[in-house]
mmCIF file of C-alpha atoms and ligand atoms in Angstrom:
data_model
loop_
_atom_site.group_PDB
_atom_site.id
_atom_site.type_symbol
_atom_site.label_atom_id
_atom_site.label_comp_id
_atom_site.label_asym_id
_atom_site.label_seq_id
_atom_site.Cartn_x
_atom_site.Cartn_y
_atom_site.Cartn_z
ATOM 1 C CA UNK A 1 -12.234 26.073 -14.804
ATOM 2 C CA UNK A 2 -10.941 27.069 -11.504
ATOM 3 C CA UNK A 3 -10.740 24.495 -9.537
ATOM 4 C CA UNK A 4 -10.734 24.241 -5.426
ATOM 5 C CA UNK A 5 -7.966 22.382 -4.102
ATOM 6 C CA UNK A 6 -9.559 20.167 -0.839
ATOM 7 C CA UNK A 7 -13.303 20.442 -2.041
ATOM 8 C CA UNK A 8 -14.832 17.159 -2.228
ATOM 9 C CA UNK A 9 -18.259 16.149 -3.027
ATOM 10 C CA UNK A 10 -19.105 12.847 -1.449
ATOM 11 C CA UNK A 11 -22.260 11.152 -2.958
ATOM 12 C CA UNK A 12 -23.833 7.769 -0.970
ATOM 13 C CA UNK A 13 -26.609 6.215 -2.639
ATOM 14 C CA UNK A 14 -29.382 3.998 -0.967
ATOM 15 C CA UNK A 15 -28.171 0.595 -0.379
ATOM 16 C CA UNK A 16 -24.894 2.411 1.645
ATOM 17 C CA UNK A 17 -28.074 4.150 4.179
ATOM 18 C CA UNK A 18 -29.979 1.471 4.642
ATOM 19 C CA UNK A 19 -29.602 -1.934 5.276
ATOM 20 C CA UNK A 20 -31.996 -5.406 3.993
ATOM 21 C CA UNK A 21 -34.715 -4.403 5.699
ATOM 22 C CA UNK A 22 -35.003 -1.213 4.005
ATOM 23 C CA UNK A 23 -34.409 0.679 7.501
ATOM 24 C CA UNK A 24 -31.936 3.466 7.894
ATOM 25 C CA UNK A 25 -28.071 1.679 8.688
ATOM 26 C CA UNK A 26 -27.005 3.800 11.572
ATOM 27 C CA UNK A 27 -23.891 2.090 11.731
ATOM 28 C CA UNK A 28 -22.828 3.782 8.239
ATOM 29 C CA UNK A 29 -24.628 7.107 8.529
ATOM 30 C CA UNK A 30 -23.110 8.070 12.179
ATOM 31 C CA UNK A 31 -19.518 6.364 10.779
ATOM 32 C CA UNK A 32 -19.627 8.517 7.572
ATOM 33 C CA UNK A 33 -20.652 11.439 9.635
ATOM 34 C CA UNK A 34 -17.875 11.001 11.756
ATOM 35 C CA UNK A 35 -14.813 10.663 9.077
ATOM 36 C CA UNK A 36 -16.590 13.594 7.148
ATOM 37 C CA UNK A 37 -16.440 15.908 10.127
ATOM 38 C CA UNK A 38 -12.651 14.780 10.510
ATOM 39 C CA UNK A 39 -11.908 15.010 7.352
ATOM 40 C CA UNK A 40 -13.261 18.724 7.360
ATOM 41 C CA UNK A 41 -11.022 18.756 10.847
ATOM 42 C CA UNK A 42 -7.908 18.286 8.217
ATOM 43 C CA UNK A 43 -8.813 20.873 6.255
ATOM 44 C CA UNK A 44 -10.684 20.081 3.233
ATOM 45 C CA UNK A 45 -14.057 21.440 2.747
ATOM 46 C CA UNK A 46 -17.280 18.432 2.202
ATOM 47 C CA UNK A 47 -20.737 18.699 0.587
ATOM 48 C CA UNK A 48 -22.576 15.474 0.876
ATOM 49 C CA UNK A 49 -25.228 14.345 -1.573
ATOM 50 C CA UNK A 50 -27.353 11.918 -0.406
ATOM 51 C CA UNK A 51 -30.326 9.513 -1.579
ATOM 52 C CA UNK A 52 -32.558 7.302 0.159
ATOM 53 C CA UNK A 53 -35.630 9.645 1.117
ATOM 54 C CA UNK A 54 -38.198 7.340 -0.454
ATOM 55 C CA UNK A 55 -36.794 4.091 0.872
ATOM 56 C CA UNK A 56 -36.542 5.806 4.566
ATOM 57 C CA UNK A 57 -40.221 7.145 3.778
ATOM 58 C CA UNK A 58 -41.541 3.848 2.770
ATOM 59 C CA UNK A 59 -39.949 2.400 6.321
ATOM 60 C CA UNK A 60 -41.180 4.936 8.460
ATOM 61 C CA UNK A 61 -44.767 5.165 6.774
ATOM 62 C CA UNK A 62 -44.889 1.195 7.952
ATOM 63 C CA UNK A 63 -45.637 0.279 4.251
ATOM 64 C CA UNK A 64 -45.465 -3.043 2.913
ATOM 65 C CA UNK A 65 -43.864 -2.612 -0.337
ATOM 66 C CA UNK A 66 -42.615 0.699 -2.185
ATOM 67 C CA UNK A 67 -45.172 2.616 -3.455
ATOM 68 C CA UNK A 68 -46.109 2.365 -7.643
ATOM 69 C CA UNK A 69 -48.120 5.553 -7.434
ATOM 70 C CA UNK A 70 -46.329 9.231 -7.668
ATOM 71 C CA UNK A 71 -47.792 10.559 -4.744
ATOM 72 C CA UNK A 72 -47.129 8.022 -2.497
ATOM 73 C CA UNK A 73 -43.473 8.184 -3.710
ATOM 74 C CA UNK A 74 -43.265 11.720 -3.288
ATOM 75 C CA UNK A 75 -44.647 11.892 0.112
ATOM 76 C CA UNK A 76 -42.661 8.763 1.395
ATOM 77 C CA UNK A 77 -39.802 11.164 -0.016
ATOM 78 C CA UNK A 78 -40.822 14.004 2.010
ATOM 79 C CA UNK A 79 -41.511 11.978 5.347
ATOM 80 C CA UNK A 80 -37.958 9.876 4.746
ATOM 81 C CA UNK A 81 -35.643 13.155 3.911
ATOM 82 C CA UNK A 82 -37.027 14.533 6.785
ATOM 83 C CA UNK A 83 -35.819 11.503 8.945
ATOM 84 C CA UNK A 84 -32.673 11.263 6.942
ATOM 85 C CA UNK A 85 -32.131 14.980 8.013
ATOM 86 C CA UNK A 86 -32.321 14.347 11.425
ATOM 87 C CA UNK A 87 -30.297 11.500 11.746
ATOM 88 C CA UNK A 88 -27.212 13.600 10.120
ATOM 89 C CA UNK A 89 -28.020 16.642 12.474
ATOM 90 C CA UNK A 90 -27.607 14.088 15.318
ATOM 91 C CA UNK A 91 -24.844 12.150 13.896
ATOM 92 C CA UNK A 92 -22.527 15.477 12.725
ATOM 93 C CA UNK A 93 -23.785 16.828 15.857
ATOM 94 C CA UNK A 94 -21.686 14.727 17.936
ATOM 95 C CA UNK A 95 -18.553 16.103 15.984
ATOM 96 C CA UNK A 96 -20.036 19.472 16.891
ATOM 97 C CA UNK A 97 -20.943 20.303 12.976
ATOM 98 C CA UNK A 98 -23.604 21.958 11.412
ATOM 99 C CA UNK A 99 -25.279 20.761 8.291
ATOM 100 C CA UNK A 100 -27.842 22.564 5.497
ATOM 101 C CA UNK A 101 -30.335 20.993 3.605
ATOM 102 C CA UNK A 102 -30.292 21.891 -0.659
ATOM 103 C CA UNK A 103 -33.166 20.123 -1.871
ATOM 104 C CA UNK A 104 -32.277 20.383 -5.475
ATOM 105 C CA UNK A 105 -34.121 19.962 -9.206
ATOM 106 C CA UNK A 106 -32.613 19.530 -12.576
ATOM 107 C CA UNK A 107 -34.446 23.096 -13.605
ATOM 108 C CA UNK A 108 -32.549 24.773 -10.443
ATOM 109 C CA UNK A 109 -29.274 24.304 -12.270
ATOM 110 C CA UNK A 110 -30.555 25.138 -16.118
ATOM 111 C CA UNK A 111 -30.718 28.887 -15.517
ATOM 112 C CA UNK A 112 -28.161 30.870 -15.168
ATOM 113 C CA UNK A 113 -29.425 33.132 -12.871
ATOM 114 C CA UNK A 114 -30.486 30.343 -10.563
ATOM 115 C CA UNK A 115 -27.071 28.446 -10.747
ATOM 116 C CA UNK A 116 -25.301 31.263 -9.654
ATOM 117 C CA UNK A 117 -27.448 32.119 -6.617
ATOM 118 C CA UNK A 118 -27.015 28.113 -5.682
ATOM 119 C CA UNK A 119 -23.443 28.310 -6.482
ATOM 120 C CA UNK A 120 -23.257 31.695 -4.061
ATOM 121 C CA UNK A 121 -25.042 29.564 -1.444
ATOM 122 C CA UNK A 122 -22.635 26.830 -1.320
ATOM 123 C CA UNK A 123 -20.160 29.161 -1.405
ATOM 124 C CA UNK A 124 -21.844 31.002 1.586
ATOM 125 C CA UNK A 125 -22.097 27.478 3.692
ATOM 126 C CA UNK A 126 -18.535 25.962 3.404
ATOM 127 C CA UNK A 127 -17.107 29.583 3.906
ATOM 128 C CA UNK A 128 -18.756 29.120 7.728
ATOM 129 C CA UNK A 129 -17.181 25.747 8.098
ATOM 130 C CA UNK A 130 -21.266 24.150 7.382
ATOM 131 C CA UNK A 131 -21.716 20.970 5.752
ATOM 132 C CA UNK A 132 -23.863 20.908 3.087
ATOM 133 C CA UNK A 133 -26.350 17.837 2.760
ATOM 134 C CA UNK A 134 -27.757 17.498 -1.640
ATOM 135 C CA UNK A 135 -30.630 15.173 -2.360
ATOM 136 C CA UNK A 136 -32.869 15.801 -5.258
ATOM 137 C CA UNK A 137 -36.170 17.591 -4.702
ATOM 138 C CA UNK A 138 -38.760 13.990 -5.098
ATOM 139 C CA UNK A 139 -41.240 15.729 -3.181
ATOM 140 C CA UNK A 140 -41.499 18.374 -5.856
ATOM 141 C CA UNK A 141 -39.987 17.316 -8.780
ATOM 142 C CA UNK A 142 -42.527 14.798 -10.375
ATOM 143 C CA UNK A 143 -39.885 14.175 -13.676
ATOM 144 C CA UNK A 144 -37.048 13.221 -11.408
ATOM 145 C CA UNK A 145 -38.710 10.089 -9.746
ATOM 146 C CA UNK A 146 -40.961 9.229 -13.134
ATOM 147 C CA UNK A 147 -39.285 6.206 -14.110
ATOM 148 C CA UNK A 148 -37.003 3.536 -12.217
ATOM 149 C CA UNK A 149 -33.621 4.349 -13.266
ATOM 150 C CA UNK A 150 -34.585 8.057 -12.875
ATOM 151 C CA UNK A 151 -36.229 7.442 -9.503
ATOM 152 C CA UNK A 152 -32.726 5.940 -7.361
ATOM 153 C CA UNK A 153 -29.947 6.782 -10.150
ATOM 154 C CA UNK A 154 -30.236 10.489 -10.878
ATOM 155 C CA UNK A 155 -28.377 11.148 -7.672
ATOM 156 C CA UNK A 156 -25.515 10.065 -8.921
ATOM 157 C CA UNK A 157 -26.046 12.620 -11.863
ATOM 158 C CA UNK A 158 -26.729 15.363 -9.293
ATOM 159 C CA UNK A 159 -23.355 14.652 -7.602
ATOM 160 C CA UNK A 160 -21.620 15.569 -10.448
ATOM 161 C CA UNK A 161 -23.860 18.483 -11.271
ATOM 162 C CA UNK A 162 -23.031 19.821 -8.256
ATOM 163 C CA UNK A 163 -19.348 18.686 -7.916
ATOM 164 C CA UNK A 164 -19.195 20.795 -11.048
ATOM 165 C CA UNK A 165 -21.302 23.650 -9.940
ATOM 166 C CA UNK A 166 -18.926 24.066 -6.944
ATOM 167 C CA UNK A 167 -15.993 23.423 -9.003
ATOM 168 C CA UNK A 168 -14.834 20.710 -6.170
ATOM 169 C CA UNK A 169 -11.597 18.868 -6.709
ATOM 170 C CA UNK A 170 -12.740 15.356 -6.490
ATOM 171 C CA UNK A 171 -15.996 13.697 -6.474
ATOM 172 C CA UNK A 172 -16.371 10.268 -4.253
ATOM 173 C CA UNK A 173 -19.396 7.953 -5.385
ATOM 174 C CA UNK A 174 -19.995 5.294 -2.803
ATOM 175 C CA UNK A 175 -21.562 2.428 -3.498
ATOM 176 C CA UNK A 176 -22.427 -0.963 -2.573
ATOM 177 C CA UNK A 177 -19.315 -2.439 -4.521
ATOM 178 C CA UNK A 178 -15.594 -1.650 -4.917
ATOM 179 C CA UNK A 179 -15.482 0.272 -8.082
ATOM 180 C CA UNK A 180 -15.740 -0.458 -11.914
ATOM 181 C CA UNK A 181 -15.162 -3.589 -12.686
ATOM 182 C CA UNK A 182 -14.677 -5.141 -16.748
ATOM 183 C CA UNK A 183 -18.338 -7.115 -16.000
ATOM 184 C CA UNK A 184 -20.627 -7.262 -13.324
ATOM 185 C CA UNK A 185 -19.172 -8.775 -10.515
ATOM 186 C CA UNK A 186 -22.760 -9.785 -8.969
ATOM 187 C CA UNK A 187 -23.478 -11.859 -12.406
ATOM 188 C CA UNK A 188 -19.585 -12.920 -13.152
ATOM 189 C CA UNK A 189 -17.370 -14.723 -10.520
ATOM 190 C CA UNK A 190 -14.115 -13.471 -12.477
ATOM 191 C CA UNK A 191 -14.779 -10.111 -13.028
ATOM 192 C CA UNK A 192 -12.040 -7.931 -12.525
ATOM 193 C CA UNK A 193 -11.481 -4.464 -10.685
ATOM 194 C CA UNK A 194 -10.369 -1.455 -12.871
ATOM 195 C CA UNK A 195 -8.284 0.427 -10.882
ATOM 196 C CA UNK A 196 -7.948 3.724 -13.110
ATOM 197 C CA UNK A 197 -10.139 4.873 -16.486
ATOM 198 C CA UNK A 198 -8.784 7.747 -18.107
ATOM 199 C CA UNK A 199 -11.457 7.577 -21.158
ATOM 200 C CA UNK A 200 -14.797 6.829 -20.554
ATOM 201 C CA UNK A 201 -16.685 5.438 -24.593
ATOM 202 C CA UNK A 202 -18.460 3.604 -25.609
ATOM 203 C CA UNK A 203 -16.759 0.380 -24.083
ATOM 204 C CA UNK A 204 -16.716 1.660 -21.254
ATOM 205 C CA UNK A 205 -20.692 1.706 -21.108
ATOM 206 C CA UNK A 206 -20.431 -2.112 -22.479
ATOM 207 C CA UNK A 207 -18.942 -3.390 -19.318
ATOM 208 C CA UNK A 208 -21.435 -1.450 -17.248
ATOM 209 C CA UNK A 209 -24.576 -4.033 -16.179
ATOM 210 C CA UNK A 210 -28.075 -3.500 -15.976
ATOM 211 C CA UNK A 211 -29.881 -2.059 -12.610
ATOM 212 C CA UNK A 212 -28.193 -2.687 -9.514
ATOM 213 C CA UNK A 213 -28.965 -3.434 -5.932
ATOM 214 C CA UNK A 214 -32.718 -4.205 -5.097
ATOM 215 C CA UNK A 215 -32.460 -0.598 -3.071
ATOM 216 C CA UNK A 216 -30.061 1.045 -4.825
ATOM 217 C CA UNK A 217 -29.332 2.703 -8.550
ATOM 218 C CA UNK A 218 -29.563 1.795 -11.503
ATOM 219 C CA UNK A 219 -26.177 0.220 -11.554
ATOM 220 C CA UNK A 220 -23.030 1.774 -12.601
ATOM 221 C CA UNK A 221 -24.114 3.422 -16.048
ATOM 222 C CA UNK A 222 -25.517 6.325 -13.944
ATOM 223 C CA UNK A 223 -22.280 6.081 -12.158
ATOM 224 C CA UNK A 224 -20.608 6.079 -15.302
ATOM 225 C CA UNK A 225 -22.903 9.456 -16.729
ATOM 226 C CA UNK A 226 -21.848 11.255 -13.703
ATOM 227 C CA UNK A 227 -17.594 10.561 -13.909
ATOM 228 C CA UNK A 228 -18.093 11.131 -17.679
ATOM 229 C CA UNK A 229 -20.064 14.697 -16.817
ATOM 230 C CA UNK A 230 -17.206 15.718 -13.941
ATOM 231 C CA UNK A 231 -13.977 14.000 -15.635
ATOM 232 C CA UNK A 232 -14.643 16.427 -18.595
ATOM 233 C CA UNK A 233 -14.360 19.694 -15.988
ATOM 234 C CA UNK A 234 -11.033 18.171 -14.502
ATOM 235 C CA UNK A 235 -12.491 16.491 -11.477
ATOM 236 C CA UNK A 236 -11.550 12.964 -10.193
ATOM 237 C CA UNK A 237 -14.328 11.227 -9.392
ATOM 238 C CA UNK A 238 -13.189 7.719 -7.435
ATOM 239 C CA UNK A 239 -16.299 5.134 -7.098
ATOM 240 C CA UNK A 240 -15.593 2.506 -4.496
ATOM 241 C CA UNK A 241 -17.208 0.966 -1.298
ATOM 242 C CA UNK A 242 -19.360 3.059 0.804
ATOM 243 C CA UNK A 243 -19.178 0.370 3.766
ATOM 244 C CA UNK A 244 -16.802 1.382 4.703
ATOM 245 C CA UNK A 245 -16.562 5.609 5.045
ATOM 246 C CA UNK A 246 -12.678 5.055 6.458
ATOM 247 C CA UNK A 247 -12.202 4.922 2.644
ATOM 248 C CA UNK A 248 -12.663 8.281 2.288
ATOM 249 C CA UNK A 249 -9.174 8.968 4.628
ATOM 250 C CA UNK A 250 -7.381 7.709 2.105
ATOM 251 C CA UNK A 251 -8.825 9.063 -0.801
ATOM 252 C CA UNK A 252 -8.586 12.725 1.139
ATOM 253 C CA UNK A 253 -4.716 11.737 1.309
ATOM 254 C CA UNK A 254 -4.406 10.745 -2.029
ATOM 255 C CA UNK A 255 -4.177 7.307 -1.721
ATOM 256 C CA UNK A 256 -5.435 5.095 -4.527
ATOM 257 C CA UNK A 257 -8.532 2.795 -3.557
ATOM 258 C CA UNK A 258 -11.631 1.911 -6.110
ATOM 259 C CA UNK A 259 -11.805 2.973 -9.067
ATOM 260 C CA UNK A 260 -10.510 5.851 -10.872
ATOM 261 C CA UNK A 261 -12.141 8.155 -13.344
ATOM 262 C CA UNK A 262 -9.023 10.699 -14.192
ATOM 263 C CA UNK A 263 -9.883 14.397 -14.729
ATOM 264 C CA UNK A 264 -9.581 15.464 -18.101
HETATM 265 P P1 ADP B 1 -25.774 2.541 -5.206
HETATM 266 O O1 ADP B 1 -27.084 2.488 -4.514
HETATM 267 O O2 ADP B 1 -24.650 2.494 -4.253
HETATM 268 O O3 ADP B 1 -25.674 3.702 -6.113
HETATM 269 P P2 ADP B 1 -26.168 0.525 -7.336
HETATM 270 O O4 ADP B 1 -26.839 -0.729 -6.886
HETATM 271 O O5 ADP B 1 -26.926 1.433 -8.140
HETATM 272 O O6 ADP B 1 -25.547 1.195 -6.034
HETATM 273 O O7 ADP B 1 -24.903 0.235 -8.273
HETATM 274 C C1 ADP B 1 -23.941 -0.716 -7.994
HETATM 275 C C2 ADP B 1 -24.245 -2.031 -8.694
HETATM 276 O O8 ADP B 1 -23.958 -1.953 -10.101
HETATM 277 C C3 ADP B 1 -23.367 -3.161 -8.232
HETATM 278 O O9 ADP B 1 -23.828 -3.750 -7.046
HETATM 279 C C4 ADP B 1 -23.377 -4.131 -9.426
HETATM 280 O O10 ADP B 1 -24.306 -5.168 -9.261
HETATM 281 C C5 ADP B 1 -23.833 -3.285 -10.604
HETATM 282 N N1 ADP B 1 -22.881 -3.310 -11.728
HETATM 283 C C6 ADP B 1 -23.207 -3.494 -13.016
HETATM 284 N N2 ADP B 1 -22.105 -3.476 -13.813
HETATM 285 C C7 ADP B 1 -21.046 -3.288 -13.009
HETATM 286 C C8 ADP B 1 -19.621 -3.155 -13.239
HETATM 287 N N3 ADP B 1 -19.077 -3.243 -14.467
HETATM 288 N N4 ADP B 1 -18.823 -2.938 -12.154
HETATM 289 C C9 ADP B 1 -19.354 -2.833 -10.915
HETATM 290 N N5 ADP B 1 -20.684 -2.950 -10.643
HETATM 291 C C10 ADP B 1 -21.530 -3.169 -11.666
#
C-alpha cells in the first residue's frame, strides 16, 4: 500500500472533550485545535476523528442522565455534533483554518464504489490545505450506537478505517491515559507502561481491561482492534494522553511518547 509520508489521522475520544461534568473541555478542544493547525503549518497534512456528540447532546439538551432510549441518543447526537462542530470552526478559526464535516457509517466504507468517492473526498479536502473533522453518523446509523461498547468505542475503529482509507502514515489515539499498559493502571497501582508492541495476539487482548472511563470507550480493546486493523497496512498508530495535545509535536517529529503499535 502506498503510503503518505506526513498524513496523520488524529482520533480523541470523549473523556479528552469533555470534562466531569459531561460539558465540552474548551481548554483541550481550542489547545488541540491550535497544535493541529501548527502542525499542518509544518507541513504534514491532519484529519481529525472525533467522538463525543451524544455526551455534548445530552449537556446541551439540559438532561439529567444519558438517554437509554435510541432516539434520544440519536438526537442528543445530532444536537451535540452540531455544537462540537462549531466549537472547532471557532477554535481552528483562530489559526485561520478551515474544517469539513464526514459524518461517516460502517456501510459507507463496505462498497467499493462508495469508498472510493470518500477516499476522492479526502483527497479533495487536504489537497486545499482543509482539515477534515470524522465522527460516526449516530444520528443515522441506529447499529453503530446499539450497544455500549459500540455506542463510545467504535470511534476508535473508525480512526483506523479511515487512517487506512487515506493510507495516512501514522494514526494518534488519544486518550484519557498514557498508552498500553501490561494491566489496567486504574485497577493496579504497579502496572507498567509498554512503550512499543510490535505484535498485537492474543496476550495482548489479556492485558487489555474491561470498559473504561465513565464518558469514554470501552477501554483499550477497541483501542487495541483499531492498531491491530492499521498496524497490518503499515501504519503506526501511537495511543497516549490526549491532555495534553503538545504530545502530538513530538510524535509529528518522531519522538517516542505512549505507546507504540509498529506498522507491519
Ligand atoms: P477514551 O475515551 O479516551 O477512548 P477509554 O476510557 O475508552 O478512553 O479508554 C481508556 C481506559 O482504558 C483507561 O482509562 C483504563 O482505565 C482502561 N484500560 C483497561 N486496560 C488498560 C491497559 N492495559 N492499559 C491502559 N488502559 C487500560
Amino acid at each position: 500500500m502506498g503510503i503518505k509520508r506526513n498524513r496523520i489521522v488524529v482520533k480523541v475520544g470523549t473523556s479528552t472533550l469533555t470534562n466531569e461534568l459531561g460539558k465540552s473541555n474548551l481548554r483541550t478542544m481550542e489547545k488541540l485545535a491550535m497544535v493541529l493547525s501548527d502542525i499542518q503549518n509544518m507541513g504534514n497534512e491532519v484529519i481529525l476523528v472525533s467522538s463525543g456528540a451524544i455526551a455534548v447532546g445530552v449537556n446541551k439538551l439540559r438532561l439529567k442522565e444519558k438517554p437509554t432510549e435510541m432516539r434520544m441518543k440519536q438526537a442528543a447526537a445530532a444536537v451535540g455534533q452540531c455544537e462540537n462542530m462549531f466549537l472547532y470552526d471557532k477554535f481552528f478559526g483562530y489559526y485561520d483554518k478551515t474544517v469539513a464535516q464526514i459524518l461517516l457509517n460502517a456501510d459507507d466504507i463496505r462498497e467499493e464504489i462508495k469508498k472510493e468517492n470518500l477516499a476522492n473526498t479526502f483527497e479533495a479536502l487536504l489537497e486545499q490545505g482543509i482539515i477534515p473533522i470524522v465522527n460516526e453518523n449516530d444520528s443515522v446509523s441506529y447499529h453503530e450506537i446499539e450497544t455500549e461498547e459500540k455506542l463510545f468505542g467504535d470511534n476508535d475503529m473508525l480512526s483506523a478505517v479511515v487512517a487506512v482509507l487515506c493510507q495516512a502514515d501514522k494514526l494518534v489515539i488519544l486518550s484519557d491515559i498514557d498508552g498500553f499498559y501490561n494491566k489496567d493502571p486504574r485497577l493496579y497501582k504497579d502496572a507498567e507502561l509498554i512503550s512499543r508492541i510490535d505484535e498485537i495476539d492474543e496476550a495482548t487482548y489479556q492485558l487489555a481491561g474491561g470498559a473504561g472511563s465513565r464518558r469514554g470507550t470501552g477501554g483499550m480493546r477497541t483501542k487495541l482492534q483499531a492498531a491491530d486493523i492499521a498496524t497490518r497496512q503499515g501504519i503506526d498508530v501511537i495511543v497516549t494522553n490526549g491532555k495534553s495535545p503538545e504530545v502530538l509535536y513530538d510524535i509529528a517529529g518522531g519522538k517516542k511518547t505512549g505507546t507504540l503499535f509498529k506498522g507491519r
